[in-house]
mmCIF file of C-alpha atoms in Angstrom:
data_model
loop_
_atom_site.group_PDB
_atom_site.id
_atom_site.type_symbol
_atom_site.label_atom_id
_atom_site.label_comp_id
_atom_site.label_asym_id
_atom_site.label_seq_id
_atom_site.Cartn_x
_atom_site.Cartn_y
_atom_site.Cartn_z
ATOM 1 C CA MET A 119 127.458 52.442 280.591
ATOM 2 C CA ALA A 120 129.237 55.776 280.020
ATOM 3 C CA GLU A 121 128.650 58.663 282.390
ATOM 4 C CA PRO A 122 126.027 61.120 281.081
ATOM 5 C CA ILE A 123 127.193 64.423 279.633
ATOM 6 C CA LYS A 124 126.775 67.050 282.367
ATOM 7 C CA VAL A 125 125.174 70.232 281.009
ATOM 8 C CA LEU A 126 124.783 73.694 282.532
ATOM 9 C CA VAL A 127 122.142 75.981 280.976
ATOM 10 C CA VAL A 128 122.899 79.735 281.079
ATOM 11 C CA ASP A 129 120.119 82.000 279.790
ATOM 12 C CA ASP A 130 118.343 85.021 281.236
ATOM 13 C CA HIS A 131 114.893 83.797 280.156
ATOM 14 C CA GLN A 132 113.371 81.288 282.560
ATOM 15 C CA VAL A 133 111.061 79.870 279.892
ATOM 16 C CA VAL A 134 114.090 79.094 277.698
ATOM 17 C CA ARG A 135 115.946 77.426 280.560
ATOM 18 C CA ARG A 136 112.871 75.404 281.476
ATOM 19 C CA GLY A 137 112.311 74.341 277.870
ATOM 20 C CA LEU A 138 115.913 73.238 277.413
ATOM 21 C CA ARG A 139 115.876 71.340 280.710
ATOM 22 C CA THR A 140 112.575 69.625 279.896
ATOM 23 C CA PHE A 141 113.870 68.389 276.558
ATOM 24 C CA LEU A 142 117.368 67.426 277.663
ATOM 25 C CA GLU A 143 116.190 65.496 280.714
ATOM 26 C CA VAL A 144 114.596 62.870 278.447
ATOM 27 C CA GLN A 145 117.972 62.171 276.827
ATOM 28 C CA ASP A 146 119.553 59.075 278.371
ATOM 29 C CA ASP A 147 123.108 60.330 277.906
ATOM 30 C CA ILE A 148 122.633 63.982 278.960
ATOM 31 C CA GLU A 149 122.105 65.329 282.481
ATOM 32 C CA VAL A 150 121.247 68.972 283.252
ATOM 33 C CA VAL A 151 123.225 69.672 286.418
ATOM 34 C CA GLY A 152 122.251 73.328 286.866
ATOM 35 C CA GLU A 153 120.997 76.630 285.511
ATOM 36 C CA ALA A 154 122.106 80.267 285.632
ATOM 37 C CA ALA A 155 120.318 83.496 284.693
ATOM 38 C CA ASP A 156 123.329 85.578 283.608
ATOM 39 C CA GLY A 157 126.966 85.243 282.650
ATOM 40 C CA ALA A 158 128.385 85.984 286.096
ATOM 41 C CA GLU A 159 126.189 83.358 287.716
ATOM 42 C CA GLY A 160 127.045 81.010 284.858
ATOM 43 C CA VAL A 161 130.785 81.326 285.542
ATOM 44 C CA ALA A 162 130.239 80.706 289.258
ATOM 45 C CA ARG A 163 128.017 77.681 288.604
ATOM 46 C CA ALA A 164 130.462 76.284 286.045
ATOM 47 C CA GLU A 165 133.252 76.479 288.615
ATOM 48 C CA GLU A 166 131.033 74.849 291.245
ATOM 49 C CA LEU A 167 129.432 72.117 289.130
ATOM 50 C CA ARG A 168 132.229 71.447 286.592
ATOM 51 C CA PRO A 169 129.875 70.586 283.709
ATOM 52 C CA ASP A 170 131.094 68.971 280.511
ATOM 53 C CA VAL A 171 129.121 71.358 278.296
ATOM 54 C CA VAL A 172 127.680 74.827 278.931
ATOM 55 C CA LEU A 173 124.735 76.043 276.835
ATOM 56 C CA MET A 174 125.365 79.800 276.828
ATOM 57 C CA ASP A 175 123.176 82.661 275.654
ATOM 58 C CA VAL A 176 124.984 85.755 274.357
ATOM 59 C CA LYS A 177 122.806 88.722 275.340
ATOM 60 C CA MET A 178 122.300 88.634 279.125
ATOM 61 C CA PRO A 179 122.280 91.173 281.977
ATOM 62 C CA VAL A 180 125.107 91.620 284.513
ATOM 63 C CA MET A 181 127.617 89.771 282.310
ATOM 64 C CA ASP A 182 127.014 88.720 278.716
ATOM 65 C CA GLY A 183 127.966 85.381 277.231
ATOM 66 C CA VAL A 184 131.137 86.618 275.544
ATOM 67 C CA GLU A 185 132.560 88.005 278.787
ATOM 68 C CA ALA A 186 131.546 84.813 280.602
ATOM 69 C CA LEU A 187 133.446 82.792 277.991
ATOM 70 C CA ARG A 188 136.544 84.911 278.574
ATOM 71 C CA TRP A 189 136.290 84.369 282.311
ATOM 72 C CA LEU A 190 135.935 80.597 281.902
ATOM 73 C CA ARG A 191 139.050 80.551 279.747
ATOM 74 C CA GLU A 192 140.947 82.664 282.284
ATOM 75 C CA LEU A 193 139.944 80.172 284.983
ATOM 76 C CA ASP A 194 141.012 77.221 282.793
ATOM 77 C CA ASN A 195 137.547 75.741 283.178
ATOM 78 C CA PRO A 196 137.456 72.642 280.937
ATOM 79 C CA ALA A 197 133.778 72.926 279.981
ATOM 80 C CA ARG A 198 133.014 73.094 276.277
ATOM 81 C CA VAL A 199 130.717 76.049 275.577
ATOM 82 C CA LEU A 200 127.956 75.817 272.983
ATOM 83 C CA ILE A 201 126.405 79.192 272.179
ATOM 84 C CA VAL A 202 122.605 78.998 271.864
ATOM 85 C CA THR A 203 121.164 82.295 270.695
ATOM 86 C CA SER A 204 118.741 84.048 268.389
ATOM 87 C CA PHE A 205 121.361 86.601 267.372
ATOM 88 C CA THR A 206 123.076 85.940 264.044
ATOM 89 C CA GLU A 207 124.830 89.238 263.321
ATOM 90 C CA GLN A 208 128.558 89.108 262.650
ATOM 91 C CA ARG A 209 129.219 91.510 265.533
ATOM 92 C CA THR A 210 127.726 88.915 267.884
ATOM 93 C CA VAL A 211 129.072 85.760 266.251
ATOM 94 C CA VAL A 212 132.717 86.710 265.898
ATOM 95 C CA PRO A 213 133.452 87.747 269.513
ATOM 96 C CA ALA A 214 131.711 84.660 270.926
ATOM 97 C CA LEU A 215 133.793 82.243 268.877
ATOM 98 C CA ARG A 216 136.983 84.190 269.393
ATOM 99 C CA ALA A 217 136.324 84.042 273.133
ATOM 100 C CA GLY A 218 136.469 80.254 273.019
ATOM 101 C CA ALA A 219 133.037 78.871 272.111
ATOM 102 C CA ALA A 220 133.211 75.363 270.670
ATOM 103 C CA GLY A 221 130.073 75.798 268.631
ATOM 104 C CA TYR A 222 127.155 77.989 267.751
ATOM 105 C CA VAL A 223 123.497 77.083 267.198
ATOM 106 C CA TYR A 224 120.287 79.092 267.039
ATOM 107 C CA LYS A 225 117.411 78.944 269.503
ATOM 108 C CA ASP A 226 115.087 77.614 266.812
ATOM 109 C CA VAL A 227 117.345 74.590 266.303
ATOM 110 C CA ASP A 228 115.583 71.244 266.077
ATOM 111 C CA PRO A 229 115.668 69.598 269.553
ATOM 112 C CA ASP A 230 117.310 66.440 268.255
ATOM 113 C CA ALA A 231 119.904 68.556 266.439
ATOM 114 C CA LEU A 232 120.635 70.396 269.698
ATOM 115 C CA ALA A 233 121.213 67.106 271.518
ATOM 116 C CA GLY A 234 123.489 66.056 268.672
ATOM 117 C CA ALA A 235 125.380 69.338 268.932
ATOM 118 C CA ILE A 236 125.935 68.794 272.655
ATOM 119 C CA ARG A 237 127.286 65.311 272.020
ATOM 120 C CA SER A 238 129.477 66.595 269.208
ATOM 121 C CA VAL A 239 131.181 69.425 271.124
ATOM 122 C CA HIS A 240 131.603 67.099 274.106
ATOM 123 C CA ALA A 241 133.453 64.698 271.805
ATOM 124 C CA GLY A 242 135.844 67.492 270.838
ATOM 125 C CA HIS A 243 134.301 68.681 267.586
ATOM 126 C CA ILE A 244 133.901 72.298 266.508
ATOM 127 C CA LEU A 245 130.443 73.266 265.250
ATOM 128 C CA LEU A 246 130.066 76.240 262.948
ATOM 129 C CA GLN A 247 127.056 77.066 260.814
ATOM 130 C CA PRO A 248 128.236 77.857 257.235
ATOM 131 C CA GLU A 249 127.179 81.496 257.474
ATOM 132 C CA VAL A 250 128.923 81.838 260.835
ATOM 133 C CA ALA A 251 132.184 80.473 259.443
ATOM 134 C CA GLY A 252 131.823 82.907 256.562
ATOM 135 C CA ALA A 253 131.361 85.808 258.962
ATOM 136 C CA LEU A 254 134.457 84.851 260.892
ATOM 137 C CA LEU A 255 136.549 84.482 257.777
ATOM 138 C CA SER A 256 135.368 87.784 256.345
ATOM 139 C CA ASP A 257 136.281 89.473 259.617
ATOM 140 C CA GLU A 258 139.789 88.030 259.671
ATOM 141 C CA GLY A 259 142.602 90.081 258.198
ATOM 142 C CA THR A 260 145.912 88.642 257.184
ATOM 143 C CA GLY A 261 146.954 89.143 260.822
ATOM 144 C CA PRO A 262 150.269 88.592 262.512
ATOM 145 C CA THR A 263 149.872 84.808 262.528
ATOM 146 C CA GLN A 264 149.921 84.376 258.743
ATOM 147 C CA GLY A 265 153.705 84.140 258.462
ATOM 148 C CA ARG A 266 153.938 81.759 261.377
ATOM 149 C CA GLY A 267 152.445 78.933 259.355
ATOM 150 C CA SER A 268 155.882 78.287 257.875
ATOM 151 C CA SER A 269 157.060 77.118 261.304
ATOM 152 C CA LEU A 270 154.635 74.195 261.289
ATOM 153 C CA THR A 271 155.994 70.758 260.500
ATOM 154 C CA GLU A 272 154.326 68.645 257.818
ATOM 155 C CA ARG A 273 152.724 66.475 260.510
ATOM 156 C CA GLU A 274 151.428 69.546 262.352
ATOM 157 C CA ARG A 275 149.862 70.795 259.122
ATOM 158 C CA GLU A 276 148.149 67.416 258.703
ATOM 159 C CA VAL A 277 146.789 67.643 262.242
ATOM 160 C CA LEU A 278 145.697 71.240 261.674
ATOM 161 C CA GLY A 279 143.853 70.280 258.515
ATOM 162 C CA LEU A 280 141.938 67.604 260.383
ATOM 163 C CA ILE A 281 141.097 70.072 263.160
ATOM 164 C CA ALA A 282 139.631 72.298 260.440
ATOM 165 C CA ASP A 283 137.511 69.345 259.331
ATOM 166 C CA GLY A 284 136.046 69.213 262.848
ATOM 167 C CA ARG A 285 137.809 66.013 263.878
ATOM 168 C CA SER A 286 138.347 65.216 267.561
ATOM 169 C CA ASN A 287 141.764 64.175 268.874
ATOM 170 C CA ARG A 288 140.654 60.560 268.884
ATOM 171 C CA GLU A 289 139.574 60.720 265.240
ATOM 172 C CA ILE A 290 142.801 62.482 264.258
ATOM 173 C CA ALA A 291 144.785 59.781 266.033
ATOM 174 C CA ARG A 292 142.954 57.067 264.098
ATOM 175 C CA ALA A 293 143.323 58.872 260.776
ATOM 176 C CA LEU A 294 147.071 59.416 261.174
ATOM 177 C CA VAL A 295 147.789 56.196 263.099
ATOM 178 C CA LEU A 296 149.079 58.069 266.141
ATOM 179 C CA SER A 297 148.375 57.921 269.853
ATOM 180 C CA GLU A 298 145.969 60.474 271.320
ATOM 181 C CA LYS A 299 148.813 61.718 273.516
ATOM 182 C CA THR A 300 150.914 62.456 270.440
ATOM 183 C CA VAL A 301 148.000 64.269 268.794
ATOM 184 C CA LYS A 302 147.524 66.407 271.920
ATOM 185 C CA THR A 303 151.197 67.342 271.764
ATOM 186 C CA HIS A 304 150.862 68.336 268.105
ATOM 187 C CA VAL A 305 147.771 70.434 268.891
ATOM 188 C CA SER A 306 149.593 72.213 271.719
ATOM 189 C CA ASN A 307 152.538 72.933 269.416
ATOM 190 C CA ILE A 308 150.227 74.286 266.718
ATOM 191 C CA LEU A 309 148.498 76.656 269.127
ATOM 192 C CA MET A 310 151.831 77.829 270.494
ATOM 193 C CA LYS A 311 153.441 78.399 267.088
ATOM 194 C CA LEU A 312 150.435 80.254 265.686
ATOM 195 C CA ASP A 313 149.786 82.121 268.949
ATOM 196 C CA LEU A 314 146.190 80.910 269.061
ATOM 197 C CA ALA A 315 144.064 80.266 272.121
ATOM 198 C CA ASP A 316 142.064 77.178 271.191
ATOM 199 C CA ARG A 317 140.959 74.685 268.538
ATOM 200 C CA THR A 318 138.250 76.975 267.189
ATOM 201 C CA GLN A 319 140.786 79.648 266.346
ATOM 202 C CA ALA A 320 143.082 76.990 264.879
ATOM 203 C CA ALA A 321 140.285 75.696 262.630
ATOM 204 C CA LEU A 322 139.510 79.203 261.421
ATOM 205 C CA TRP A 323 143.185 79.897 260.752
ATOM 206 C CA ALA A 324 143.430 76.677 258.752
ATOM 207 C CA VAL A 325 140.394 77.530 256.605
ATOM 208 C CA ARG A 326 141.629 81.072 256.101
ATOM 209 C CA HIS A 327 145.051 79.898 254.918
ATOM 210 C CA GLY A 328 143.955 76.885 252.886
ATOM 211 C CA VAL A 329 145.156 74.121 255.223
ATOM 212 C CA THR A 330 142.769 71.220 254.777
ATOM 213 C CA GLY A 331 142.697 67.624 255.926
#
């Protein structure tokens, strides 16, 4: 049997943390390994516990979720971060995803959908609500990366298109009949050539510039 997905819950409201823990603990394949009440504590706990997925609120005291995401990326923490928040404004959505979040769901999400979202981001997918993707795209200018798309090989563009479709490395490998190691190399090359930080940014770039799988 596969190891359960280790989850860290970061939210400044105890009732929210307790509710998430209560629900997730009945999932056979998910284990809540810890909680944190603000972003700074969340970063420290993520470094200590090394969870697979972090459920991160955005608006918190001491350090907000966006700054915590930036710190986790600076520390090369491998946890996938799923933003769980009641805030839907573009000024909240865009910075969180640019800071490295793998997905974004609202606090009124159906419990089963939340469990599915955790499994999905753990598998390497990128989760964006349609309105969130629209907000990100409307916020993007042409930017300095636009001209760099010409440096991508045909295979890299195929991989990029599949990233935009939300495919994991394993699924991309199957679709293109490649090894996962080769796909990882292509992804690294894409990020380097486009000067992007992560798969979320790559997916947004692909949608913005019409690269589809």
